[in-house]
Amino acid sequence: MTDPISSETHGDIRIIWSDNPPVNAISAAVRQGLVREIEAAESDDAVNAVVIACKGRTFFAGADITEFGKPPIMPWLPEVVDRIEACTKPVVAAIHGTALGGGCEIALGCHYRVALPSAKMGFPEVNLGLLPGAGGTQRAPRVGGVELALQMATTGKPISAQQAYDHGLVDRLIEGDLLQHAVAFAEEVKDIRPLPKSSERQDKVDGVDPSVFEDYKKANAKLFRGDIAPQANLDCIKAATEMPYDKGVMVERTKFMELMSGPQARARQYFFFAERKAAKIDGVDESVEPREIKRVGVIGAGTMGGGISMNFLSAGIPVTIVEMNQDALDRGTGIMLKNYQSTAKKGRMTEEQVGQAMGLLKPSLNFEDLGECDLIIEAVYENMDVKKEIFTRLDGIAKPGAILASNTSYLDVNEIASVTSRPQDVLGLHFFSPANIMKLLEVVRGDKTADDVLVTAMALAKKIRKVAVVAGVCYGFIGNRMLIPRQLQAEKLLLEGATPEQVDRVHVAFGMPMGPFQMADLAGVDIGWHRDPSRIDSIRDALCAIDRWGQKKGAGFYDYDENRRPSPSEKVQAIIDDFAAKKGVEKRDISDQEIVERTLYTMVNEGAKILEEGKAQRASDVDVVWVYGYGWPVYRGGPMHWADAEGLDKIVEGLKRQESRLGEDWSYSQLLLDKAEAGEKFTR
Ligand code: 3HC
C-alpha cells in the first residue's frame, strides 16, 4: 500500500500532503503519516511553518468509517489533532471541498485555516449516531461560538466557507490558487508567537448563559426526538462552557464511546453504506453508459406531474409538460411557480433562480411535443387502461431511444411496456409525494428493461438529488407493498379494540413521523377506494362513503379543526364499533406490544418475501426505501436492520403469537423462517 501522506518544501514552508482517494478519509496510515510529518517539520530547522493540504476532490472528509468496529490502530485521531496543535511552528490548514468530521477537527487543531469560497465545513458525526470525538465539541464553540457549534453538531449540516469565515472558523478566504495562497499566508504568520490554539481560547465559552442550551433544544425539538446523538452533542458543547478544555474532552471521550457502542450508531453507520450500495445495480456491467437526457417530458400537470417536473427544472434540465386542457395546465404550472416562490421567500433560492427554472418549462396541450424528449414520464391517475392508451400513443410519437417511464405506484410495468414496440425502453419511475421534496425514487425494472435504461435512471436520480433504489415488478413494488400488511393489521386492530390514536401513538413513539391513520388522513383515505358508497367492506369504505376522505375534507380517521389540528372522532369510533359488531369481532384490550408485532413484524415478513422473490436487490435497499420514502427512523436502520437487531427468532416468535389474528391471507416468508432458524441476519 502506498503511503497516503507525503511532504514537500517551498522555501521555509513545509507542505504536508494527504492523497487518500476518494475523500481523504483519515485512515490509520493517514493518522500515522500526519504525526510523522509534523514531527519531521518540527525538528527541521529549515522549516518555519507548515501547511496541511489534500489532493483530489476534498480536504479530509472525516474519520475512516470502514475502520469503525474494528480493533483500534494507533495513533487515535484525538492524539493526532492534539499533536498538530502542539506543534511549535504554525500549522495552516488549506481547505477545499468538504472539511467534515475529523477533517474539520484537524482543521481546528491547526493554528490557522484558509479556505476556498466553495469549501464547506461540518460535523456530520450525528448522522452516524456519533459526535465529533477528536476535540471538536470543545474546540468548535471556542473558535466559532456556542450557537454555531450547536447547529453544526446537532444537525450535521455543513456550513459554507463564508459562514465559517464570518464566525471565525476560517481566517482567510482564498480566491485563486489555494496552495500558493496558503503558503503565502504561512509566510505572513510564521513569526507570530504565541501560536493561536483553539483549545486555549475562552472568550466565546466563558459566561455563556446555560439557558441557551434549553432554548436551542426547545426550538429544535424534532432533532432530539428518539435520537440520542443530538443530546450527547449538546451535552459536550455545554461542557465546553462549564469546565476547562482538558475536562471537557474527557466528557467528550466518554460520551463518544457510549454512543459508538450503542445500537443507534450501529444502525446509522450501517445505513451510511446501505444508501451508497443502493446506487449499484446487480448484474449490470460497470462499463454500460447512460443515455443522454437533454429534455424530459412529463404527462400530467397534477400534483405528481408538477412535482416531478420541478426536480428536473431545478437541475437545469428542460421539461415539456403536457396536459389535456388549458385550465389544468395553467393550474399545474401556477402551483409550480408558487412552490418555487415560497422556496425563494425562505431564502433557499434567488428570484433569478426561480426565473431560470420556470424558463426551462415548456407547457403544452399538444401530445406530439413529447417527440422532442429523451425521457418521458407519465404521471396520470392509476388506471391500467388509461396508462396503456398513453403508452400506445407514446410509442407512435417518442423518438427512437427515448426512455418511456410510468410513475405508477402499484401497477404492472411489464403490462404497460407490452403495448409498446420497445419494452426495452420502458421502466417505472416511482416518485413519492411531494415529488419535488421526497428524496426516494423507486426505479422499477421491467422484465425487458435494457441495462442502459436502468443506468440512465440511476444517474439521473443522482443529478436530481434523489436516492434511487431498484425494485422489481410486483404490486406496490417495495415500499407500498410493505404498507399493505401494516394497513390491514392496523384496521383489524381497530375492530378488536385499539383506537386510531393508540396505533398512531405506538408508531410515533417508535420514531415514525406519523402513524398509519395519520398517514391515511394526510394522503387521502379515498386513495384506491372503489368509489361505490353502497359497498362497505372495511372501515375505510365506511369513512369514504360519508365523505371522510382525510385532511382535505376536514375529516377522516380523525376530526380536524380549521388549522388542521386533529382530535379523536366519536363518529369514527361509532363506525368502528358498529362495524365490529356486524362482523362479530369481540373487543378486548390491545397492548402496545401487540400493535408492534402485528403492524411492524408483518412488514418485516413482507420485506422478506420481497427479498426471496428477488423484487429487491438486497435487504439494505428495503431499508433505504423505508427511511427515505416513509420516514422510518434512521437510528433504527430500516425495517430489515431493525429486525436483525431485535433478533429474527424474536420476530418469528411474535408473529406466531399473533398468528390466529393475522387473517386468512396470512403467510410466512420462508426466508424469514429459515434465517430465524439458522440464527442468520438479513443485513450485515
Ligand atoms: N470513510 C470511509 N469511506 C468514506 C467516507 C469516510 N468518512 N466518506 C465517504 N466514503 C466513501 C463512500 O463510502 C464512497 O465509497 P464507494 O464509492 O465505495 O461507495 C466514496 O467514499 C465516495 O463517497 P460518496 O459517494 O458519498 O461521494 P460524494 O462525493 O457524494 O460525497 C462526501 C462526498 C460529502 C464526503 C460524503 O461521502 C460524506 O458525507 N462522507 C461522510 C463524511 C462523514 O460522515 N464524516 C465524519 C466521519 S466520523 C468522524 O469523523 C469521527 C470523528 O469525529 C472522530
XYZ file of C-alpha atoms and ligand atoms in Angstrom:
738
model
C 0.000 0.000 0.000
C 1.405 3.418 -0.907
C 1.796 5.980 1.865
C -1.086 8.482 1.609
C 0.956 11.191 3.372
C 3.892 12.931 1.764
C 5.600 16.301 2.051
C 7.446 18.901 0.043
C 9.118 22.160 0.965
C 8.571 25.624 -0.535
C 11.310 27.913 0.829
C 10.913 27.594 4.593
C 7.337 26.298 4.442
C 6.713 22.535 4.696
C 3.613 21.272 2.895
C 2.145 18.049 4.226
C 0.027 16.388 1.573
C -2.678 13.812 2.015
C -3.615 11.773 -1.018
C -6.114 9.158 0.070
C -8.859 8.915 -2.554
C -11.742 9.245 -2.914
C -12.416 11.563 0.051
C -9.168 11.630 2.082
C -10.774 9.655 4.896
C -8.475 9.727 7.923
C -7.354 6.103 7.910
C -4.652 4.691 10.205
C -1.998 5.338 7.528
C -3.138 8.972 7.257
C -3.005 9.427 11.032
C 0.427 7.851 11.274
C 1.729 9.899 8.347
C 0.435 13.179 9.740
C 2.183 12.677 13.091
C 5.371 11.573 11.351
C 5.421 14.636 9.081
C 4.517 17.129 11.823
C 7.368 15.781 13.924
C 9.746 15.918 10.957
C 8.773 19.526 10.204
C 9.178 20.495 13.814
C 12.673 19.078 14.073
C 13.831 20.549 10.752
C 15.478 23.913 11.420
C 14.995 24.973 7.818
C 11.194 24.834 8.257
C 9.377 27.802 9.829
C 5.746 26.920 9.186
C 3.606 24.044 7.928
C 0.646 23.812 5.547
C -1.646 20.751 5.633
C -3.411 20.223 2.321
C -5.209 17.425 0.493
C -5.037 16.199 -3.067
C -8.101 15.152 -5.031
C -11.608 16.414 -4.637
C -11.668 17.294 -0.966
C -9.929 18.112 2.310
C -10.287 15.265 4.870
C -13.966 14.207 4.849
C -13.707 12.594 8.277
C -12.541 9.520 10.125
C -12.410 6.366 8.009
C -15.818 4.859 8.692
C -14.725 1.441 7.431
C -12.423 1.205 10.490
C -15.333 1.587 12.937
C -15.995 -1.554 14.926
C -12.537 -2.962 14.181
C -9.627 -3.153 16.653
C -8.194 0.375 17.024
C -4.890 1.222 15.351
C -2.723 3.905 16.930
C -2.465 6.819 16.936
C -6.071 7.802 17.652
C -7.429 10.817 15.883
C -7.661 12.937 19.075
C -3.934 12.384 19.612
C -3.183 13.412 16.029
C -5.179 16.628 16.372
C -3.511 17.391 19.711
C -0.099 16.729 18.167
C -0.824 19.185 15.348
C -1.955 21.843 17.814
C 1.107 21.236 19.990
C 3.473 21.818 17.052
C 5.880 24.594 17.960
C 5.676 26.034 14.449
C 2.498 27.500 12.957
C 0.348 24.999 11.096
C -2.120 26.223 8.429
C -4.975 24.098 7.079
C -5.627 24.702 3.366
C -9.255 23.682 2.867
C -11.062 22.802 -0.345
C -14.098 20.574 -0.878
C -15.516 19.447 2.438
C -13.716 19.502 5.787
C -16.027 17.124 7.591
C -15.992 15.415 10.971
C -12.433 14.507 11.880
C -11.367 16.659 8.907
C -12.984 19.701 10.485
C -11.349 18.724 13.775
C -7.908 18.533 12.131
C -8.551 21.997 10.691
C -9.483 23.291 14.165
C -6.326 21.711 15.595
C -4.276 23.751 13.117
C -3.329 27.231 14.280
C -4.841 28.849 11.186
C -7.331 27.918 8.483
C -7.590 29.247 4.946
C -10.269 28.031 2.518
C -11.631 28.337 -0.971
C -15.026 30.088 -1.014
C -16.562 26.879 -2.418
C -15.378 24.839 0.589
C -17.657 23.575 3.335
C -17.055 22.662 6.961
C -19.243 20.431 9.056
C -19.768 17.839 11.734
C -21.819 15.065 10.142
C -20.984 12.675 13.003
C -24.540 12.997 14.327
C -25.702 11.293 11.113
C -23.566 8.328 12.121
C -25.011 8.367 15.642
C -21.833 9.976 16.985
C -20.283 13.283 17.994
C -17.053 14.966 16.926
C -14.749 12.873 19.072
C -11.353 14.419 18.423
C -11.834 17.557 20.477
C -14.348 19.025 18.024
C -17.094 19.610 20.575
C -14.620 21.585 22.697
C -12.713 23.476 20.013
C -15.640 24.437 17.741
C -17.530 26.505 20.357
C -14.241 28.094 21.469
C -13.495 29.243 17.918
C -16.910 29.701 16.301
C -19.170 30.276 19.306
C -21.695 28.043 21.055
C -24.632 28.645 18.729
C -22.719 27.795 15.580
C -21.202 24.701 17.201
C -24.631 23.540 18.371
C -26.094 23.996 14.936
C -23.231 22.214 13.173
C -23.020 19.303 15.570
C -26.704 18.588 16.184
C -27.960 18.993 12.610
C -24.909 17.530 10.850
C -25.393 20.087 8.097
C -22.192 21.641 6.761
C -21.715 25.402 6.651
C -20.260 27.395 3.769
C -16.733 28.786 3.852
C -18.267 32.258 4.045
C -20.273 31.340 7.161
C -17.159 29.718 8.626
C -15.222 32.902 7.919
C -17.948 35.112 9.398
C -17.822 33.098 12.642
C -14.038 32.919 12.829
C -13.654 29.239 11.931
C -11.717 30.297 8.823
C -9.082 33.037 8.946
C -8.968 33.880 5.266
C -10.971 33.077 2.133
C -8.753 32.449 -0.857
C -9.610 33.428 -4.420
C -7.399 31.608 -6.895
C -4.702 29.025 -6.258
C -5.284 27.585 -2.789
C -1.835 26.175 -2.187
C 0.028 29.231 -3.399
C -2.034 31.490 -1.141
C -1.810 29.082 1.788
C 1.983 29.137 1.531
C 1.944 32.951 1.314
C -0.325 33.038 4.386
C 2.092 30.740 6.247
C 4.919 33.144 5.366
C 2.897 36.008 6.867
C 2.232 34.284 10.188
C 5.393 32.241 10.635
C 6.930 34.525 13.252
C 3.821 35.253 15.301
C 4.008 33.925 18.859
C 2.283 32.766 20.926
C 0.610 30.399 18.478
C -3.183 30.704 18.485
C -4.511 27.407 19.860
C -8.223 26.650 19.626
C -8.180 24.630 22.846
C -6.789 27.594 24.816
C -9.428 30.114 23.824
C -12.016 31.022 26.423
C -13.542 34.250 25.088
C -16.514 32.572 23.375
C -17.253 29.954 26.045
C -16.918 31.987 29.238
C -20.073 33.486 30.694
C -22.464 31.639 28.357
C -25.952 31.605 29.851
C -26.988 27.947 30.329
C -30.498 28.800 29.097
C -29.003 28.927 25.577
C -28.975 25.139 25.575
C -32.542 24.643 26.766
C -33.742 27.291 24.317
C -31.910 25.596 21.455
C -33.454 22.286 22.366
C -36.933 23.752 22.539
C -36.544 25.462 19.182
C -35.234 22.261 17.574
C -37.294 19.669 19.439
C -37.739 17.486 16.343
C -33.984 16.807 16.156
C -33.942 15.357 19.636
C -36.977 13.070 19.348
C -35.894 9.472 19.892
C -32.394 10.136 18.633
C -29.741 10.156 21.371
C -26.754 11.593 19.482
C -28.000 15.219 19.229
C -28.380 15.331 23.016
C -24.866 13.950 23.528
C -23.503 16.593 21.145
C -25.343 19.292 23.055
C -24.105 17.985 26.418
C -20.489 18.092 25.243
C -20.779 21.623 23.872
C -22.394 22.648 27.158
C -19.448 21.070 28.966
C -17.161 23.373 26.981
C -18.877 26.320 28.691
C -18.706 24.774 32.147
C -15.219 23.309 32.530
C -11.679 23.681 31.292
C -10.706 22.137 27.959
C -8.942 19.118 29.492
C -12.036 18.118 31.453
C -14.342 18.871 28.517
C -12.523 16.455 26.224
C -12.897 13.763 28.860
C -16.662 14.265 28.804
C -16.485 14.161 25.001
C -14.485 10.916 25.043
C -16.838 9.171 27.450
C -19.914 10.166 25.503
C -18.280 9.269 22.192
C -17.512 5.747 23.431
C -21.037 5.349 24.827
C -22.573 6.345 21.515
C -20.169 4.250 19.457
C -21.029 1.056 21.319
C -24.798 1.632 21.141
C -27.413 0.332 18.679
C -28.288 3.733 17.205
C -24.739 4.395 15.974
C -24.586 0.870 14.584
C -27.837 1.430 12.705
C -26.779 4.787 11.311
C -23.352 3.578 10.219
C -24.959 0.579 8.552
C -27.322 2.956 6.809
C -24.481 5.166 5.526
C -23.224 2.245 3.455
C -26.744 0.974 2.656
C -27.516 4.254 0.958
C -24.389 4.089 -1.176
C -24.937 0.430 -2.055
C -28.439 1.215 -3.308
C -26.942 3.039 -6.278
C -25.328 -0.171 -7.528
C -27.274 -2.334 -9.977
C -26.735 -6.074 -9.721
C -25.896 -7.833 -12.959
C -25.181 -4.672 -14.915
C -21.660 -4.168 -16.171
C -19.999 -1.002 -14.887
C -18.985 -0.121 -18.432
C -22.628 0.413 -19.516
C -23.001 4.084 -20.457
C -26.163 6.063 -19.665
C -28.245 7.548 -22.493
C -28.090 11.294 -22.912
C -31.098 13.119 -21.446
C -31.329 16.655 -22.778
C -35.064 17.189 -22.360
C -37.658 15.470 -20.194
C -41.350 15.168 -20.999
C -43.983 14.875 -18.284
C -47.573 13.837 -18.964
C -49.955 15.341 -16.448
C -49.613 18.641 -14.599
C -51.297 17.482 -11.390
C -49.562 17.333 -8.011
C -47.282 14.470 -9.096
C -46.508 15.707 -12.615
C -45.738 19.206 -11.351
C -43.512 17.959 -8.527
C -41.663 15.572 -10.846
C -41.047 18.368 -13.361
C -39.630 20.653 -10.664
C -36.851 18.147 -9.930
C -35.554 18.378 -13.467
C -36.041 22.126 -13.818
C -34.106 22.709 -10.592
C -31.263 20.616 -12.010
C -31.207 22.705 -15.195
C -32.904 20.111 -17.435
C -35.651 21.480 -19.729
C -39.112 19.940 -19.325
C -42.053 19.730 -21.709
C -45.215 19.259 -19.635
C -48.375 18.142 -21.391
C -51.975 18.387 -20.217
C -55.392 17.792 -21.748
C -56.803 21.284 -21.296
C -55.594 24.818 -20.691
C -57.169 25.140 -17.238
C -55.367 22.095 -15.882
C -52.124 23.217 -17.480
C -52.383 26.732 -16.036
C -53.312 25.405 -12.622
C -50.368 22.983 -12.625
C -47.735 25.464 -13.774
C -49.182 28.083 -11.395
C -48.645 25.727 -8.448
C -45.081 25.031 -9.569
C -44.331 28.749 -9.706
C -45.925 29.242 -6.278
C -43.816 26.431 -4.813
C -40.636 27.945 -6.220
C -41.587 31.375 -4.932
C -42.199 30.079 -1.439
C -38.751 28.423 -1.532
C -37.315 31.783 -2.584
C -39.143 33.525 0.259
C -37.433 31.166 2.703
C -34.105 32.262 1.208
C -33.284 28.869 -0.286
C -33.429 30.149 -3.861
C -32.990 33.546 -5.505
C -35.688 35.172 -7.649
C -33.277 34.811 -10.539
C -33.062 31.053 -9.996
C -36.859 30.849 -9.883
C -36.935 32.618 -13.245
C -34.285 30.305 -14.649
C -36.102 27.148 -13.533
C -39.506 28.276 -14.836
C -37.822 29.443 -18.042
C -36.874 25.838 -18.757
C -40.510 24.745 -18.663
C -42.496 24.341 -21.863
C -46.207 23.878 -21.078
C -48.122 22.277 -23.928
C -51.509 20.899 -24.900
C -50.003 19.031 -27.805
C -49.018 15.417 -27.112
C -46.866 15.458 -30.250
C -44.484 17.868 -28.477
C -43.225 14.894 -26.486
C -41.445 13.761 -29.638
C -38.560 16.063 -28.732
C -37.956 14.457 -25.323
C -35.302 11.906 -24.361
C -37.210 10.715 -21.293
C -40.980 10.858 -20.959
C -42.627 10.283 -17.586
C -46.313 9.538 -17.433
C -47.929 10.886 -14.258
C -51.664 10.476 -14.757
C -54.020 8.675 -12.362
C -53.733 4.994 -11.507
C -55.730 3.151 -14.134
C -54.233 0.425 -16.301
C -56.437 1.161 -19.325
C -55.536 4.844 -19.285
C -51.844 4.068 -18.897
C -51.940 1.559 -21.753
C -53.630 4.076 -24.004
C -50.982 6.671 -23.187
C -48.093 4.286 -23.809
C -49.610 3.182 -27.116
C -49.739 6.821 -28.196
C -46.264 7.482 -26.868
C -44.897 4.574 -28.869
C -46.006 6.366 -32.022
C -44.605 9.747 -31.012
C -41.409 9.231 -28.979
C -38.130 9.347 -30.830
C -36.076 6.160 -31.151
C -34.092 5.525 -27.962
C -36.291 7.763 -25.806
C -36.970 6.285 -22.368
C -40.643 5.821 -21.513
C -41.415 5.809 -17.809
C -44.528 5.385 -15.734
C -44.893 6.964 -12.308
C -47.307 4.221 -11.263
C -47.227 3.330 -7.569
C -48.721 -0.158 -7.906
C -49.411 -1.223 -11.481
C -47.611 -3.849 -13.557
C -44.859 -2.115 -15.527
C -44.449 -5.192 -17.782
C -48.084 -4.952 -18.818
C -47.671 -1.250 -19.564
C -44.494 -1.954 -21.564
C -46.216 -4.713 -23.529
C -48.355 -2.249 -25.501
C -45.252 -0.615 -26.973
C -42.952 -1.909 -29.677
C -40.000 -1.088 -27.382
C -40.399 -2.676 -23.952
C -36.612 -2.419 -23.517
C -37.037 1.381 -23.236
C -39.801 1.205 -20.620
C -39.441 1.295 -16.835
C -41.173 2.619 -13.740
C -40.012 5.785 -12.038
C -41.980 5.874 -8.830
C -41.604 9.291 -7.227
C -43.002 9.861 -3.752
C -45.307 12.739 -2.929
C -44.497 15.659 -2.712
C -42.224 14.686 -5.589
C -40.140 17.861 -5.504
C -39.254 17.220 -1.862
C -39.210 13.498 -1.095
C -35.754 12.013 -1.630
C -36.770 8.497 -2.641
C -37.143 7.220 -6.192
C -38.081 3.601 -6.847
C -36.680 2.615 -10.226
C -38.847 -0.257 -11.389
C -37.035 -2.714 -13.590
C -39.340 -4.421 -16.072
C -38.553 -7.904 -17.415
C -37.290 -6.376 -20.632
C -35.858 -3.055 -19.408
C -32.463 -2.516 -21.056
C -29.389 -2.135 -18.860
C -28.547 1.302 -20.209
C -32.082 2.482 -19.445
C -31.606 1.464 -15.816
C -28.153 3.027 -15.686
C -29.616 6.253 -17.097
C -32.343 6.307 -14.464
C -29.849 5.815 -11.628
C -27.509 8.507 -12.976
C -30.366 10.921 -13.495
C -31.632 10.287 -9.975
C -28.267 11.406 -8.629
C -28.390 14.509 -10.792
C -31.785 15.500 -9.397
C -30.553 14.616 -5.874
C -32.770 11.616 -5.294
C -31.822 8.399 -3.600
C -32.746 5.707 -6.110
C -33.484 2.080 -5.325
C -34.058 -0.605 -7.956
C -37.291 -2.568 -7.470
C -38.763 -5.483 -9.402
C -42.285 -5.568 -10.766
C -44.816 -6.563 -8.098
C -47.921 -4.955 -6.626
C -46.740 -1.829 -4.787
C -43.054 -2.505 -5.526
C -41.002 -2.355 -2.312
C -42.422 0.494 -0.241
C -46.147 0.385 -0.869
C -46.189 -3.409 -0.887
C -44.954 -3.378 2.698
C -47.631 -0.853 3.621
C -50.347 -3.347 2.730
C -49.946 -5.768 5.682
C -49.374 -2.823 8.006
C -52.611 -1.159 6.978
C -54.542 -4.409 7.044
C -53.434 -5.206 10.585
C -53.925 -1.618 11.748
C -57.580 -1.731 10.652
C -58.115 -5.166 12.174
C -56.736 -3.824 15.441
C -59.388 -1.101 15.428
C -62.120 -3.718 15.200
C -60.560 -5.684 18.035
C -60.440 -2.735 20.423
C -57.495 -0.447 19.615
C -58.169 3.186 18.707
C -56.578 5.092 15.803
C -54.846 7.258 18.438
C -53.321 4.246 20.165
C -51.985 2.698 16.960
C -50.591 6.032 15.799
C -49.085 6.749 19.208
C -47.190 3.445 19.154
C -45.782 4.229 15.702
C -44.771 7.761 16.642
C -43.143 6.507 19.853
C -41.246 4.028 17.689
C -39.883 7.006 15.766
C -42.084 7.165 12.672
C -43.084 10.724 11.708
C -46.728 9.644 11.867
C -48.824 6.548 12.386
C -50.844 4.592 9.783
C -54.076 6.517 10.360
C -52.435 9.926 10.447
C -50.761 8.955 7.179
C -54.033 7.776 5.641
C -55.671 11.077 6.561
C -52.789 13.046 5.076
C -52.501 11.060 1.846
C -56.284 10.705 1.384
C -58.404 7.902 2.827
C -60.037 7.640 -0.600
C -56.829 6.564 -2.398
C -57.600 3.239 -4.040
C -61.275 3.387 -2.954
C -63.695 1.664 -5.359
C -65.948 4.792 -5.325
C -69.158 2.880 -4.588
C -70.684 4.299 -1.352
C -73.097 1.388 -1.077
C -70.312 -1.210 -0.957
C -68.855 -1.218 2.538
C -66.334 -3.963 3.195
C -63.972 -2.107 5.502
C -63.769 0.806 7.916
C -62.055 2.705 5.151
C -65.035 2.128 2.822
C -67.351 3.296 5.570
C -65.388 6.523 6.034
C -65.169 7.197 2.306
C -68.902 6.625 1.894
C -69.630 9.534 4.259
C -67.043 11.821 2.714
C -64.425 11.390 5.445
C -61.567 11.356 2.967
C -58.949 12.750 5.320
C -57.407 16.163 5.920
C -58.510 17.523 2.557
C -62.161 17.113 3.654
C -61.549 18.170 7.255
C -62.417 14.658 8.451
C -61.001 11.174 8.157
C -59.945 8.780 10.911
C -59.688 11.981 12.958
C -61.721 15.190 13.127
C -59.815 18.325 12.091
C -60.280 21.939 13.104
C -59.721 24.879 10.749
C -55.948 24.703 11.459
C -55.837 21.015 10.560
C -55.310 20.064 14.170
C -56.598 16.504 14.699
C -58.771 15.239 17.511
C -60.250 11.779 18.154
C -63.610 11.351 16.467
C -66.645 9.936 18.253
C -68.268 9.390 14.892
C -65.370 7.245 13.721
C -65.439 5.282 16.960
C -69.153 4.629 16.416
C -68.435 3.417 12.886
C -65.702 1.123 14.183
C -67.952 -0.255 16.945
C -70.797 -0.771 14.527
C -68.557 -2.498 12.031
C -67.031 -4.729 14.698
C -70.497 -5.693 15.955
C -71.657 -6.560 12.443
C -68.580 -8.705 11.888
C -68.961 -10.283 15.311
C -65.498 -9.196 16.425
C -65.144 -9.100 20.172
C -63.439 -6.101 21.722
C -60.532 -6.542 24.108
C -57.630 -4.551 25.493
C -54.837 -4.336 22.951
C -51.307 -3.910 24.245
C -48.756 -1.644 22.590
C -46.545 -4.678 22.063
C -49.296 -6.386 20.071
C -49.510 -3.315 17.839
C -45.764 -3.562 17.203
C -45.982 -7.253 16.414
C -48.964 -7.003 14.131
C -48.085 -3.858 12.228
C -44.262 -3.875 12.202
C -43.339 -7.561 12.375
C -45.741 -8.237 9.495
C -43.936 -5.568 7.479
C -40.647 -7.349 8.099
C -42.270 -10.575 6.865
C -43.380 -8.790 3.677
C -39.899 -7.315 3.239
C -38.501 -10.838 3.458
C -40.964 -12.021 0.797
C -39.862 -9.174 -1.450
C -36.285 -10.352 -0.986
C -36.982 -14.013 -1.584
C -38.867 -13.157 -4.768
C -35.910 -11.063 -5.928
C -38.010 -7.888 -6.089
C -35.342 -6.015 -4.105
C -31.668 -6.475 -4.835
C -30.627 -6.583 -1.207
C -32.109 -6.207 2.275
C -30.429 -2.840 2.731
C -32.355 -1.497 -0.302
C -35.610 -2.236 1.521
C -34.281 -0.185 4.428
C -33.318 2.713 2.160
C -36.852 2.746 0.731
C -38.401 2.881 4.162
C -36.110 5.531 5.578
C -36.339 7.873 2.589
C -39.882 7.113 1.470
C -41.759 6.807 4.743
C -39.563 8.339 7.442
C -38.580 5.101 9.207
C -36.230 6.404 11.935
C -32.743 6.136 10.554
C -31.405 5.448 14.035
C -33.234 2.132 13.746
C -31.623 1.478 10.374
C -34.778 0.494 8.428
C -37.156 -2.459 8.924
C -34.723 -5.221 7.928
C -31.827 -3.922 10.017
C -34.216 -3.336 12.895
C -35.488 -6.912 12.624
C -31.893 -8.134 12.706
C -31.183 -6.024 15.769
C -34.310 -7.331 17.513
C -33.380 -10.896 16.540
C -35.204 -12.748 13.761
C -36.176 -15.509 16.191
C -37.980 -12.890 18.263
C -39.777 -11.602 15.163
C -40.940 -15.115 14.250
C -41.972 -15.784 17.848
C -44.058 -12.595 17.872
C -45.702 -13.485 14.579
C -46.514 -16.980 15.838
C -48.075 -15.439 18.927
C -50.338 -13.338 16.725
C -50.869 -15.955 14.012
C -54.537 -16.646 14.735
C -55.365 -12.952 14.403
C -53.439 -12.134 11.249
C -56.244 -13.145 8.880
C -56.936 -15.817 6.307
C -54.475 -14.464 3.778
C -51.566 -14.510 6.174
C -48.494 -16.493 5.152
C -44.917 -16.598 6.405
C -41.900 -15.722 4.354
C -39.850 -18.884 4.089
C -36.706 -16.776 4.008
C -37.601 -15.216 7.351
C -38.312 -18.623 8.899
C -35.086 -20.090 7.512
C -32.929 -17.217 8.654
C -34.502 -17.178 12.112
C -33.940 -20.925 12.407
C -30.322 -20.666 11.281
C -29.610 -17.675 13.550
C -28.791 -15.557 10.498
C -29.474 -11.923 9.674
C -30.785 -10.074 6.622
C -28.190 -7.323 6.806
C -24.572 -7.111 7.858
N -14.817 6.875 5.483
C -14.719 5.870 4.584
N -15.257 5.933 3.359
C -15.910 7.047 3.014
C -16.049 8.143 3.892
C -15.462 8.020 5.180
N -15.537 9.015 6.080
N -16.753 9.113 3.278
C -17.038 8.649 2.055
N -16.536 7.414 1.899
C -16.615 6.568 0.697
C -18.057 6.220 0.345
O -18.464 5.057 1.031
C -17.957 6.008 -1.144
O -17.446 4.715 -1.350
P -17.907 3.841 -2.630
O -17.523 4.654 -3.807
O -17.151 2.590 -2.435
O -19.399 3.679 -2.499
C -16.912 7.009 -1.578
O -16.172 7.352 -0.398
C -17.476 8.290 -2.165
O -18.435 8.787 -1.277
P -19.810 9.410 -1.809
O -20.426 8.524 -2.823
O -20.606 9.753 -0.596
O -19.257 10.724 -2.535
P -19.893 12.170 -2.636
O -18.984 12.969 -3.482
O -21.338 12.091 -2.972
O -19.839 12.779 -1.141
C -18.838 13.286 0.968
C -18.613 13.028 -0.530
C -19.646 14.588 1.160
C -17.503 13.410 1.630
C -19.652 12.121 1.561
O -19.004 10.901 1.196
C -19.784 12.110 3.053
O -20.619 12.817 3.575
N -18.990 11.282 3.727
C -19.099 11.059 5.150
C -18.480 12.144 5.930
C -18.588 11.851 7.401
O -19.582 11.368 7.897
N -17.526 12.196 8.125
C -17.488 12.005 9.560
C -16.879 10.679 9.860
S -16.970 10.305 11.564
C -15.705 11.154 12.244
O -15.032 11.888 11.599
C -15.484 10.854 13.712
C -14.520 11.806 14.316
O -15.186 12.899 14.843
C -13.741 11.154 15.434
